[in-house]
Amino acid sequence: MSSKLLRRCSVACALSMSLAFAAAPVADAGVVRGPGPAASIDESEKLPVIYVTGSNEPKQSADAFAASMRRFGVDVHVFMVWEPSDPATSPYVTVKGNSARIPAFIEKLRAETGHDKFDVVTYSQGGLVTRYWLKDFDGARHVRKVVSLSGMIKGSPFQADAVRNGQCPPPGLELLVPPELAKNPSDACLEMSSEGDEVRRLNTPSEALPGIRYYNITTTLEYDASPYRINLMDGPGDYYNIVTQDLCPNDPVVHLTMTMTPSVQSLVASALKGGPLEMKCMTPDSPPGAPSLKDVPPVENGPKVT
């Protein structure tokens, strides 16, 4: 079944890069729907949301993103991928080891909220942490939908280069690995490598697990998780692939500030609420014939280990 192109975007213009939005007419935009068929999920119930952080995202940043979602009426609970007080959780040591911590977090949330199902928002390496949990640690039965912000669906070419060059963790990052846990390649490298057996297994027989709806959001200005297409799904499944420049051509959405960008926050909130998908743009469209950030060639190779 061929992909369907949905054209929905609620655009807002601001006089400058600010947190304030002003209403503007709906503009053409592209959201590619996965080949389906759509999963039968009940979106009538408002579920608590788990935010699985980026690899070395500080708690202050995670709490700020959670606060932004709460302003949209979303009940958010933060799972920190890296707990600095526990060296074994270093994202340069393990990915799946952190996935294995989520079931205990879920049991605590079930007791606190009375819910057995949750929605998930995840960012960067947290996307792989989440997907290993879903597949390898019985997480799928607790999840209705996943919103993934540049979540490296296809693994990391950067880590593949590092493994190939015998420098994984890459030079400098080994300082973040406790000496007693150091090895080359690290488990984290092997679990993230786009060429590794672990990611290949994770994506077999399909990248999308049945019964879960996915919203995969990325940006053509992606550098840290590049090329941007690694953050999008292919094959069967119930998912939306969303490139922010298709919705807001001039919004400067980049990896490191993705969760802090108001227009991205509005898009995440609309996905959690069950649509229609809307991204409230921070900057107006370019005049007819004028270039936009959408015209900037995407990074194809990203960071390399030399």
PDB file of C-alpha atoms in Angstrom:
ATOM      1  CA  MET A   1       0.000   0.000   0.000  1.00  0.00           C
ATOM      2  CA  SER A   2       1.537   3.293  -1.033  1.00  0.00           C
ATOM      3  CA  SER A   3       2.240   6.063   1.468  1.00  0.00           C
ATOM      4  CA  LYS A   4      -0.322   8.802   1.820  1.00  0.00           C
ATOM      5  CA  LEU A   5       0.642  12.439   1.957  1.00  0.00           C
ATOM      6  CA  LEU A   6      -1.366  14.359   4.513  1.00  0.00           C
ATOM      7  CA  ARG A   7      -1.348  18.096   4.251  1.00  0.00           C
ATOM      8  CA  ARG A   8      -2.109  19.563   7.618  1.00  0.00           C
ATOM      9  CA  CYS A   9      -0.261  22.330   9.295  1.00  0.00           C
ATOM     10  CA  SER A  10      -1.494  25.065  11.578  1.00  0.00           C
ATOM     11  CA  VAL A  11       0.949  27.941  11.050  1.00  0.00           C
ATOM     12  CA  ALA A  12       1.544  30.823  13.392  1.00  0.00           C
ATOM     13  CA  CYS A  13       3.798  33.784  12.746  1.00  0.00           C
ATOM     14  CA  ALA A  14       5.849  35.773  15.204  1.00  0.00           C
ATOM     15  CA  LEU A  15       7.749  38.985  14.656  1.00  0.00           C
ATOM     16  CA  SER A  16      10.899  37.406  16.088  1.00  0.00           C
ATOM     17  CA  MET A  17      12.193  34.119  17.495  1.00  0.00           C
ATOM     18  CA  SER A  18      10.149  34.138  20.663  1.00  0.00           C
ATOM     19  CA  LEU A  19       7.883  31.910  22.656  1.00  0.00           C
ATOM     20  CA  ALA A  20       4.802  33.884  21.635  1.00  0.00           C
ATOM     21  CA  PHE A  21       2.649  32.757  18.729  1.00  0.00           C
ATOM     22  CA  ALA A  22       0.166  34.674  16.589  1.00  0.00           C
ATOM     23  CA  ALA A  23      -2.525  32.864  14.626  1.00  0.00           C
ATOM     24  CA  ALA A  24      -2.067  32.580  10.876  1.00  0.00           C
ATOM     25  CA  PRO A  25      -3.808  30.722   8.024  1.00  0.00           C
ATOM     26  CA  VAL A  26      -3.219  27.046   7.479  1.00  0.00           C
ATOM     27  CA  ALA A  27      -0.367  26.398   5.041  1.00  0.00           C
ATOM     28  CA  ASP A  28       0.481  23.413   2.873  1.00  0.00           C
ATOM     29  CA  ALA A  29       2.768  20.944   4.582  1.00  0.00           C
ATOM     30  CA  GLY A  30       3.783  17.329   4.278  1.00  0.00           C
ATOM     31  CA  VAL A  31       3.359  14.503   6.736  1.00  0.00           C
ATOM     32  CA  VAL A  32       4.004  11.044   5.330  1.00  0.00           C
ATOM     33  CA  ARG A  33       1.797   8.341   6.758  1.00  0.00           C
ATOM     34  CA  GLY A  34       3.235   4.853   7.028  1.00  0.00           C
ATOM     35  CA  PRO A  35       1.846   2.132   4.805  1.00  0.00           C
ATOM     36  CA  GLY A  36      -0.447   0.883   7.565  1.00  0.00           C
ATOM     37  CA  PRO A  37      -3.013  -0.466   8.004  1.00  0.00           C
ATOM     38  CA  ALA A  38      -3.614   1.712  11.034  1.00  0.00           C
ATOM     39  CA  ALA A  39      -3.530  -0.069  14.362  1.00  0.00           C
ATOM     40  CA  SER A  40      -6.734  -0.254  16.304  1.00  0.00           C
ATOM     41  CA  ILE A  41      -5.808   1.983  19.216  1.00  0.00           C
ATOM     42  CA  ASP A  42      -8.230   3.799  21.472  1.00  0.00           C
ATOM     43  CA  GLU A  43      -7.235   7.463  21.686  1.00  0.00           C
ATOM     44  CA  SER A  44     -10.306   8.502  23.667  1.00  0.00           C
ATOM     45  CA  GLU A  45      -8.563   8.046  27.017  1.00  0.00           C
ATOM     46  CA  LYS A  46      -6.035  10.595  28.197  1.00  0.00           C
ATOM     47  CA  LEU A  47      -2.992   8.613  29.310  1.00  0.00           C
ATOM     48  CA  PRO A  48       0.034   9.614  31.381  1.00  0.00           C
ATOM     49  CA  VAL A  49       3.156  10.264  29.318  1.00  0.00           C
ATOM     50  CA  ILE A  50       6.679   8.987  29.943  1.00  0.00           C
ATOM     51  CA  TYR A  51       9.507  11.165  28.671  1.00  0.00           C
ATOM     52  CA  VAL A  52      12.630   9.068  28.011  1.00  0.00           C
ATOM     53  CA  THR A  53      15.476  11.569  27.884  1.00  0.00           C
ATOM     54  CA  GLY A  54      18.409  11.932  25.530  1.00  0.00           C
ATOM     55  CA  SER A  55      21.660  10.177  26.366  1.00  0.00           C
ATOM     56  CA  ASN A  56      23.420  12.837  28.424  1.00  0.00           C
ATOM     57  CA  GLU A  57      20.527  15.243  28.785  1.00  0.00           C
ATOM     58  CA  PRO A  58      20.687  17.020  32.158  1.00  0.00           C
ATOM     59  CA  LYS A  59      17.732  16.841  34.515  1.00  0.00           C
ATOM     60  CA  GLN A  60      17.137  20.581  34.209  1.00  0.00           C
ATOM     61  CA  SER A  61      16.557  20.232  30.467  1.00  0.00           C
ATOM     62  CA  ALA A  62      14.323  17.185  30.900  1.00  0.00           C
ATOM     63  CA  ASP A  63      12.249  18.924  33.566  1.00  0.00           C
ATOM     64  CA  ALA A  64      11.909  22.005  31.344  1.00  0.00           C
ATOM     65  CA  PHE A  65      10.555  19.891  28.482  1.00  0.00           C
ATOM     66  CA  ALA A  66       8.148  18.134  30.850  1.00  0.00           C
ATOM     67  CA  ALA A  67       6.958  21.529  32.089  1.00  0.00           C
ATOM     68  CA  SER A  68       6.356  22.682  28.515  1.00  0.00           C
ATOM     69  CA  MET A  69       4.190  19.605  27.876  1.00  0.00           C
ATOM     70  CA  ARG A  70       2.237  20.165  31.081  1.00  0.00           C
ATOM     71  CA  ARG A  71       1.265  23.593  29.745  1.00  0.00           C
ATOM     72  CA  PHE A  72      -0.525  21.667  26.981  1.00  0.00           C
ATOM     73  CA  GLY A  73      -2.375  19.651  29.608  1.00  0.00           C
ATOM     74  CA  VAL A  74      -0.135  16.560  29.369  1.00  0.00           C
ATOM     75  CA  ASP A  75       0.721  14.553  32.506  1.00  0.00           C
ATOM     76  CA  VAL A  76       4.468  13.863  32.063  1.00  0.00           C
ATOM     77  CA  HIS A  77       6.794  11.618  34.064  1.00  0.00           C
ATOM     78  CA  VAL A  78      10.537  11.810  33.322  1.00  0.00           C
ATOM     79  CA  PHE A  79      12.767   8.764  32.978  1.00  0.00           C
ATOM     80  CA  MET A  80      16.412   9.833  33.111  1.00  0.00           C
ATOM     81  CA  VAL A  81      18.547   7.666  30.820  1.00  0.00           C
ATOM     82  CA  TRP A  82      21.740   8.697  32.588  1.00  0.00           C
ATOM     83  CA  GLU A  83      21.747   8.895  36.368  1.00  0.00           C
ATOM     84  CA  PRO A  84      25.113  10.531  37.151  1.00  0.00           C
ATOM     85  CA  SER A  85      25.047   8.980  40.630  1.00  0.00           C
ATOM     86  CA  ASP A  86      25.160   5.529  38.986  1.00  0.00           C
ATOM     87  CA  PRO A  87      28.162   5.184  36.630  1.00  0.00           C
ATOM     88  CA  ALA A  88      26.732   1.983  35.135  1.00  0.00           C
ATOM     89  CA  THR A  89      23.957   4.036  33.492  1.00  0.00           C
ATOM     90  CA  SER A  90      26.423   6.041  31.396  1.00  0.00           C
ATOM     91  CA  PRO A  91      25.054   6.106  27.829  1.00  0.00           C
ATOM     92  CA  TYR A  92      28.613   5.489  26.651  1.00  0.00           C
ATOM     93  CA  VAL A  93      28.580   2.197  28.560  1.00  0.00           C
ATOM     94  CA  THR A  94      25.172   0.768  27.703  1.00  0.00           C
ATOM     95  CA  VAL A  95      21.892   1.331  25.892  1.00  0.00           C
ATOM     96  CA  LYS A  96      19.983  -1.862  26.636  1.00  0.00           C
ATOM     97  CA  GLY A  97      21.153  -1.752  30.258  1.00  0.00           C
ATOM     98  CA  ASN A  98      19.143   1.442  30.614  1.00  0.00           C
ATOM     99  CA  SER A  99      16.212  -0.109  28.751  1.00  0.00           C
ATOM    100  CA  ALA A 100      16.198  -2.818  31.414  1.00  0.00           C
ATOM    101  CA  ARG A 101      15.625  -0.161  34.088  1.00  0.00           C
ATOM    102  CA  ILE A 102      12.332   1.006  32.590  1.00  0.00           C
ATOM    103  CA  PRO A 103      10.132  -1.914  33.792  1.00  0.00           C
ATOM    104  CA  ALA A 104      10.738  -0.939  37.440  1.00  0.00           C
ATOM    105  CA  PHE A 105       9.918   2.679  36.542  1.00  0.00           C
ATOM    106  CA  ILE A 106       6.692   1.471  34.899  1.00  0.00           C
ATOM    107  CA  GLU A 107       5.643  -0.536  37.945  1.00  0.00           C
ATOM    108  CA  LYS A 108       6.091   2.544  40.100  1.00  0.00           C
ATOM    109  CA  LEU A 109       4.008   4.627  37.667  1.00  0.00           C
ATOM    110  CA  ARG A 110       1.279   2.000  37.551  1.00  0.00           C
ATOM    111  CA  ALA A 111       0.963   2.223  41.324  1.00  0.00           C
ATOM    112  CA  GLU A 112       1.023   6.024  41.308  1.00  0.00           C
ATOM    113  CA  THR A 113      -1.341   6.661  38.394  1.00  0.00           C
ATOM    114  CA  GLY A 114      -3.603   3.625  38.322  1.00  0.00           C
ATOM    115  CA  HIS A 115      -2.859   3.240  34.605  1.00  0.00           C
ATOM    116  CA  ASP A 116      -1.483   0.173  32.870  1.00  0.00           C
ATOM    117  CA  LYS A 117      -0.927   1.894  29.495  1.00  0.00           C
ATOM    118  CA  PHE A 118       1.151   4.984  28.723  1.00  0.00           C
ATOM    119  CA  ASP A 119       2.207   7.196  25.844  1.00  0.00           C
ATOM    120  CA  VAL A 120       5.926   7.811  25.391  1.00  0.00           C
ATOM    121  CA  VAL A 121       7.958  10.759  24.127  1.00  0.00           C
ATOM    122  CA  THR A 122      11.611  10.079  23.536  1.00  0.00           C
ATOM    123  CA  TYR A 123      14.613  11.974  22.231  1.00  0.00           C
ATOM    124  CA  SER A 124      17.910  11.066  20.569  1.00  0.00           C
ATOM    125  CA  GLN A 125      19.578   7.952  22.059  1.00  0.00           C
ATOM    126  CA  GLY A 126      16.501   7.670  24.243  1.00  0.00           C
ATOM    127  CA  GLY A 127      14.727   6.506  21.095  1.00  0.00           C
ATOM    128  CA  LEU A 128      16.866   3.355  21.020  1.00  0.00           C
ATOM    129  CA  VAL A 129      16.566   2.936  24.793  1.00  0.00           C
ATOM    130  CA  THR A 130      12.789   3.036  24.369  1.00  0.00           C
ATOM    131  CA  ARG A 131      12.658   0.631  21.434  1.00  0.00           C
ATOM    132  CA  TYR A 132      14.877  -1.970  23.114  1.00  0.00           C
ATOM    133  CA  TRP A 133      12.567  -1.753  26.135  1.00  0.00           C
ATOM    134  CA  LEU A 134       9.500  -2.235  23.930  1.00  0.00           C
ATOM    135  CA  LYS A 135      10.938  -5.274  22.186  1.00  0.00           C
ATOM    136  CA  ASP A 136      13.245  -6.966  24.695  1.00  0.00           C
ATOM    137  CA  PHE A 137      11.766  -6.099  28.101  1.00  0.00           C
ATOM    138  CA  ASP A 138       8.024  -6.578  27.545  1.00  0.00           C
ATOM    139  CA  GLY A 139       7.423  -2.840  27.246  1.00  0.00           C
ATOM    140  CA  ALA A 140       5.098  -2.972  24.227  1.00  0.00           C
ATOM    141  CA  ARG A 141       2.121  -4.148  26.276  1.00  0.00           C
ATOM    142  CA  HIS A 142       2.263  -0.918  28.285  1.00  0.00           C
ATOM    143  CA  VAL A 143       2.476   1.536  25.365  1.00  0.00           C
ATOM    144  CA  ARG A 144      -0.198   3.033  23.104  1.00  0.00           C
ATOM    145  CA  LYS A 145       1.913   5.500  21.110  1.00  0.00           C
ATOM    146  CA  VAL A 146       5.506   6.698  20.813  1.00  0.00           C
ATOM    147  CA  VAL A 147       6.597  10.178  19.744  1.00  0.00           C
ATOM    148  CA  SER A 148      10.256   9.946  18.734  1.00  0.00           C
ATOM    149  CA  LEU A 149      12.389  13.083  18.313  1.00  0.00           C
ATOM    150  CA  SER A 150      15.356  12.173  16.075  1.00  0.00           C
ATOM    151  CA  GLY A 151      15.393   8.764  17.750  1.00  0.00           C
ATOM    152  CA  MET A 152      17.840   7.018  15.387  1.00  0.00           C
ATOM    153  CA  ILE A 153      15.415   4.361  14.176  1.00  0.00           C
ATOM    154  CA  LYS A 154      18.077   2.901  11.911  1.00  0.00           C
ATOM    155  CA  GLY A 155      20.932   3.215  14.399  1.00  0.00           C
ATOM    156  CA  SER A 156      23.918   5.533  14.409  1.00  0.00           C
ATOM    157  CA  PRO A 157      26.377   5.755  11.491  1.00  0.00           C
ATOM    158  CA  PHE A 158      28.663   7.675  13.861  1.00  0.00           C
ATOM    159  CA  GLN A 159      28.897   4.679  16.187  1.00  0.00           C
ATOM    160  CA  ALA A 160      29.346   2.366  13.183  1.00  0.00           C
ATOM    161  CA  ASP A 161      32.369   4.436  12.111  1.00  0.00           C
ATOM    162  CA  ALA A 162      33.744   4.365  15.642  1.00  0.00           C
ATOM    163  CA  VAL A 163      33.460   0.572  15.844  1.00  0.00           C
ATOM    164  CA  ARG A 164      35.015   0.178  12.405  1.00  0.00           C
ATOM    165  CA  ASN A 165      37.957   2.367  13.395  1.00  0.00           C
ATOM    166  CA  GLY A 166      38.492   0.621  16.726  1.00  0.00           C
ATOM    167  CA  GLN A 167      37.724   3.797  18.687  1.00  0.00           C
ATOM    168  CA  CYS A 168      34.460   3.175  20.457  1.00  0.00           C
ATOM    169  CA  PRO A 169      33.818   5.051  22.668  1.00  0.00           C
ATOM    170  CA  PRO A 170      35.292   7.766  20.431  1.00  0.00           C
ATOM    171  CA  PRO A 171      38.327   9.754  21.659  1.00  0.00           C
ATOM    172  CA  GLY A 172      37.375  12.083  24.492  1.00  0.00           C
ATOM    173  CA  LEU A 173      34.161  10.292  25.367  1.00  0.00           C
ATOM    174  CA  GLU A 174      36.027   7.502  27.108  1.00  0.00           C
ATOM    175  CA  LEU A 175      36.490  10.028  29.929  1.00  0.00           C
ATOM    176  CA  LEU A 176      32.792   9.548  30.666  1.00  0.00           C
ATOM    177  CA  VAL A 177      33.206   5.800  31.134  1.00  0.00           C
ATOM    178  CA  PRO A 178      34.236   4.484  34.580  1.00  0.00           C
ATOM    179  CA  PRO A 179      37.574   2.636  34.250  1.00  0.00           C
ATOM    180  CA  GLU A 180      36.107  -0.556  35.690  1.00  0.00           C
ATOM    181  CA  LEU A 181      33.453  -0.557  32.919  1.00  0.00           C
ATOM    182  CA  ALA A 182      35.720   0.415  30.052  1.00  0.00           C
ATOM    183  CA  LYS A 183      36.018  -1.778  26.965  1.00  0.00           C
ATOM    184  CA  ASN A 184      36.440  -1.247  23.246  1.00  0.00           C
ATOM    185  CA  PRO A 185      33.971  -1.499  21.652  1.00  0.00           C
ATOM    186  CA  SER A 186      31.554  -0.729  24.461  1.00  0.00           C
ATOM    187  CA  ASP A 187      28.140  -2.348  24.662  1.00  0.00           C
ATOM    188  CA  ALA A 188      26.630   1.056  23.899  1.00  0.00           C
ATOM    189  CA  CYS A 189      28.563   1.296  20.626  1.00  0.00           C
ATOM    190  CA  LEU A 190      27.442  -2.146  19.513  1.00  0.00           C
ATOM    191  CA  GLU A 191      23.837  -1.449  20.518  1.00  0.00           C
ATOM    192  CA  MET A 192      23.765   1.824  18.586  1.00  0.00           C
ATOM    193  CA  SER A 193      25.780   1.003  15.463  1.00  0.00           C
ATOM    194  CA  SER A 194      23.727   1.225  12.295  1.00  0.00           C
ATOM    195  CA  GLU A 195      25.765  -1.686  10.950  1.00  0.00           C
ATOM    196  CA  GLY A 196      25.534  -3.841  14.071  1.00  0.00           C
ATOM    197  CA  ASP A 197      23.614  -7.018  14.764  1.00  0.00           C
ATOM    198  CA  GLU A 198      21.666  -5.442  17.622  1.00  0.00           C
ATOM    199  CA  VAL A 199      20.055  -2.680  15.577  1.00  0.00           C
ATOM    200  CA  ARG A 200      19.455  -5.123  12.731  1.00  0.00           C
ATOM    201  CA  ARG A 201      17.627  -7.432  15.141  1.00  0.00           C
ATOM    202  CA  LEU A 202      15.727  -4.511  16.654  1.00  0.00           C
ATOM    203  CA  ASN A 203      14.379  -3.611  13.206  1.00  0.00           C
ATOM    204  CA  THR A 204      13.508  -7.174  12.175  1.00  0.00           C
ATOM    205  CA  PRO A 205      10.955  -8.138  10.946  1.00  0.00           C
ATOM    206  CA  SER A 206       9.730  -4.525  11.055  1.00  0.00           C
ATOM    207  CA  GLU A 207      10.808  -1.206  12.525  1.00  0.00           C
ATOM    208  CA  ALA A 208       7.323  -0.540  13.921  1.00  0.00           C
ATOM    209  CA  LEU A 209       5.881  -2.981  16.423  1.00  0.00           C
ATOM    210  CA  PRO A 210       2.250  -3.982  15.892  1.00  0.00           C
ATOM    211  CA  GLY A 211      -0.319  -2.354  18.163  1.00  0.00           C
ATOM    212  CA  ILE A 212       1.685   0.862  18.696  1.00  0.00           C
ATOM    213  CA  ARG A 213       1.289   4.119  16.791  1.00  0.00           C
ATOM    214  CA  TYR A 214       4.543   5.990  16.130  1.00  0.00           C
ATOM    215  CA  TYR A 215       5.170   9.642  15.334  1.00  0.00           C
ATOM    216  CA  ASN A 216       8.758   9.983  14.086  1.00  0.00           C
ATOM    217  CA  ILE A 217       9.831  13.640  14.070  1.00  0.00           C
ATOM    218  CA  THR A 218      13.130  14.916  12.681  1.00  0.00           C
ATOM    219  CA  THR A 219      14.712  17.905  10.939  1.00  0.00           C
ATOM    220  CA  THR A 220      16.683  18.352   7.726  1.00  0.00           C
ATOM    221  CA  LEU A 221      19.081  20.455   9.824  1.00  0.00           C
ATOM    222  CA  GLU A 222      19.986  17.329  11.807  1.00  0.00           C
ATOM    223  CA  TYR A 223      23.707  16.896  12.469  1.00  0.00           C
ATOM    224  CA  ASP A 224      24.121  14.747  15.572  1.00  0.00           C
ATOM    225  CA  ALA A 225      21.680  12.097  14.352  1.00  0.00           C
ATOM    226  CA  SER A 226      22.406  12.384  10.646  1.00  0.00           C
ATOM    227  CA  PRO A 227      21.529  11.795   7.933  1.00  0.00           C
ATOM    228  CA  TYR A 228      18.062  12.823   9.032  1.00  0.00           C
ATOM    229  CA  ARG A 229      16.463   9.841   7.262  1.00  0.00           C
ATOM    230  CA  ILE A 230      17.828   7.453   9.937  1.00  0.00           C
ATOM    231  CA  ASN A 231      15.187   8.919  12.251  1.00  0.00           C
ATOM    232  CA  LEU A 232      12.265   7.869  10.030  1.00  0.00           C
ATOM    233  CA  MET A 233      10.598   4.488   9.623  1.00  0.00           C
ATOM    234  CA  ASP A 234      10.194   2.324   6.546  1.00  0.00           C
ATOM    235  CA  GLY A 235       8.211  -0.819   5.915  1.00  0.00           C
ATOM    236  CA  PRO A 236       4.967  -2.004   7.504  1.00  0.00           C
ATOM    237  CA  GLY A 237       3.476  -0.411  10.567  1.00  0.00           C
ATOM    238  CA  ASP A 238       1.273   2.307  11.997  1.00  0.00           C
ATOM    239  CA  TYR A 239       3.389   5.442  11.917  1.00  0.00           C
ATOM    240  CA  TYR A 240       3.768   9.018  10.742  1.00  0.00           C
ATOM    241  CA  ASN A 241       7.115  10.306   9.444  1.00  0.00           C
ATOM    242  CA  ILE A 242       7.317  14.044  10.055  1.00  0.00           C
ATOM    243  CA  VAL A 243      10.080  16.410   8.894  1.00  0.00           C
ATOM    244  CA  THR A 244       9.723  19.768  10.633  1.00  0.00           C
ATOM    245  CA  GLN A 245      10.764  21.797   7.572  1.00  0.00           C
ATOM    246  CA  ASP A 246       7.781  20.351   5.687  1.00  0.00           C
ATOM    247  CA  LEU A 247       5.537  21.992   8.264  1.00  0.00           C
ATOM    248  CA  CYS A 248       7.518  25.103   9.210  1.00  0.00           C
ATOM    249  CA  PRO A 249      10.103  25.735   6.451  1.00  0.00           C
ATOM    250  CA  ASN A 250      11.907  28.532   8.302  1.00  0.00           C
ATOM    251  CA  ASP A 251      11.956  27.234  11.858  1.00  0.00           C
ATOM    252  CA  PRO A 252      15.601  26.510  12.846  1.00  0.00           C
ATOM    253  CA  VAL A 253      15.016  23.098  14.395  1.00  0.00           C
ATOM    254  CA  VAL A 254      18.327  21.437  15.291  1.00  0.00           C
ATOM    255  CA  HIS A 255      19.153  18.358  17.338  1.00  0.00           C
ATOM    256  CA  LEU A 256      20.557  19.872  20.506  1.00  0.00           C
ATOM    257  CA  THR A 257      17.648  22.269  21.059  1.00  0.00           C
ATOM    258  CA  MET A 258      14.829  20.165  19.599  1.00  0.00           C
ATOM    259  CA  THR A 259      12.956  19.643  22.869  1.00  0.00           C
ATOM    260  CA  MET A 260      13.318  23.348  23.713  1.00  0.00           C
ATOM    261  CA  THR A 261      11.848  24.604  20.413  1.00  0.00           C
ATOM    262  CA  PRO A 262       8.266  25.849  20.932  1.00  0.00           C
ATOM    263  CA  SER A 263       7.039  24.783  17.502  1.00  0.00           C
ATOM    264  CA  VAL A 264       8.304  21.233  18.068  1.00  0.00           C
ATOM    265  CA  GLN A 265       6.661  21.206  21.484  1.00  0.00           C
ATOM    266  CA  SER A 266       3.340  22.127  19.872  1.00  0.00           C
ATOM    267  CA  LEU A 267       3.741  19.313  17.328  1.00  0.00           C
ATOM    268  CA  VAL A 268       4.490  16.768  20.065  1.00  0.00           C
ATOM    269  CA  ALA A 269       1.436  17.920  22.019  1.00  0.00           C
ATOM    270  CA  SER A 270      -0.824  17.526  18.992  1.00  0.00           C
ATOM    271  CA  ALA A 271       0.451  13.974  18.417  1.00  0.00           C
ATOM    272  CA  LEU A 272      -0.162  13.075  22.058  1.00  0.00           C
ATOM    273  CA  LYS A 273      -3.688  14.464  21.865  1.00  0.00           C
ATOM    274  CA  GLY A 274      -4.475  12.305  18.844  1.00  0.00           C
ATOM    275  CA  GLY A 275      -4.278  14.933  16.135  1.00  0.00           C
ATOM    276  CA  PRO A 276      -4.864  16.597  13.861  1.00  0.00           C
ATOM    277  CA  LEU A 277      -1.104  17.059  13.657  1.00  0.00           C
ATOM    278  CA  GLU A 278      -0.295  20.737  14.067  1.00  0.00           C
ATOM    279  CA  MET A 279       2.980  22.625  14.325  1.00  0.00           C
ATOM    280  CA  LYS A 280       2.697  26.256  15.389  1.00  0.00           C
ATOM    281  CA  CYS A 281       5.511  27.880  13.456  1.00  0.00           C
ATOM    282  CA  MET A 282       7.755  30.479  15.064  1.00  0.00           C
ATOM    283  CA  THR A 283       8.667  32.183  11.789  1.00  0.00           C
ATOM    284  CA  PRO A 284       6.623  33.046   8.694  1.00  0.00           C
ATOM    285  CA  ASP A 285       7.001  31.325   5.365  1.00  0.00           C
ATOM    286  CA  SER A 286       9.349  32.935   2.860  1.00  0.00           C
ATOM    287  CA  PRO A 287       7.807  35.118   0.161  1.00  0.00           C
ATOM    288  CA  PRO A 288       7.070  33.284  -3.107  1.00  0.00           C
ATOM    289  CA  GLY A 289      10.312  32.486  -4.905  1.00  0.00           C
ATOM    290  CA  ALA A 290      12.513  33.239  -1.894  1.00  0.00           C
ATOM    291  CA  PRO A 291      14.611  30.476  -0.287  1.00  0.00           C
ATOM    292  CA  SER A 292      13.827  28.951   3.097  1.00  0.00           C
ATOM    293  CA  LEU A 293      15.698  26.763   5.571  1.00  0.00           C
ATOM    294  CA  LYS A 294      14.042  23.844   3.820  1.00  0.00           C
ATOM    295  CA  ASP A 295      16.357  24.573   0.877  1.00  0.00           C
ATOM    296  CA  VAL A 296      19.522  24.064   2.966  1.00  0.00           C
ATOM    297  CA  PRO A 297      21.075  20.741   1.841  1.00  0.00           C
ATOM    298  CA  PRO A 298      20.823  18.183   4.658  1.00  0.00           C
ATOM    299  CA  VAL A 299      23.983  16.796   6.245  1.00  0.00           C
ATOM    300  CA  GLU A 300      24.656  13.375   4.765  1.00  0.00           C
ATOM    301  CA  ASN A 301      27.612  12.148   6.774  1.00  0.00           C
ATOM    302  CA  GLY A 302      27.437  13.789  10.193  1.00  0.00           C
ATOM    303  CA  PRO A 303      30.303  13.556  12.675  1.00  0.00           C
ATOM    304  CA  LYS A 304      33.057  11.138  11.776  1.00  0.00           C
ATOM    305  CA  VAL A 305      35.788   9.378  13.751  1.00  0.00           C
ATOM    306  CA  THR A 306      39.114   9.904  11.992  1.00  0.00           C
TER     307      THR A 306
END
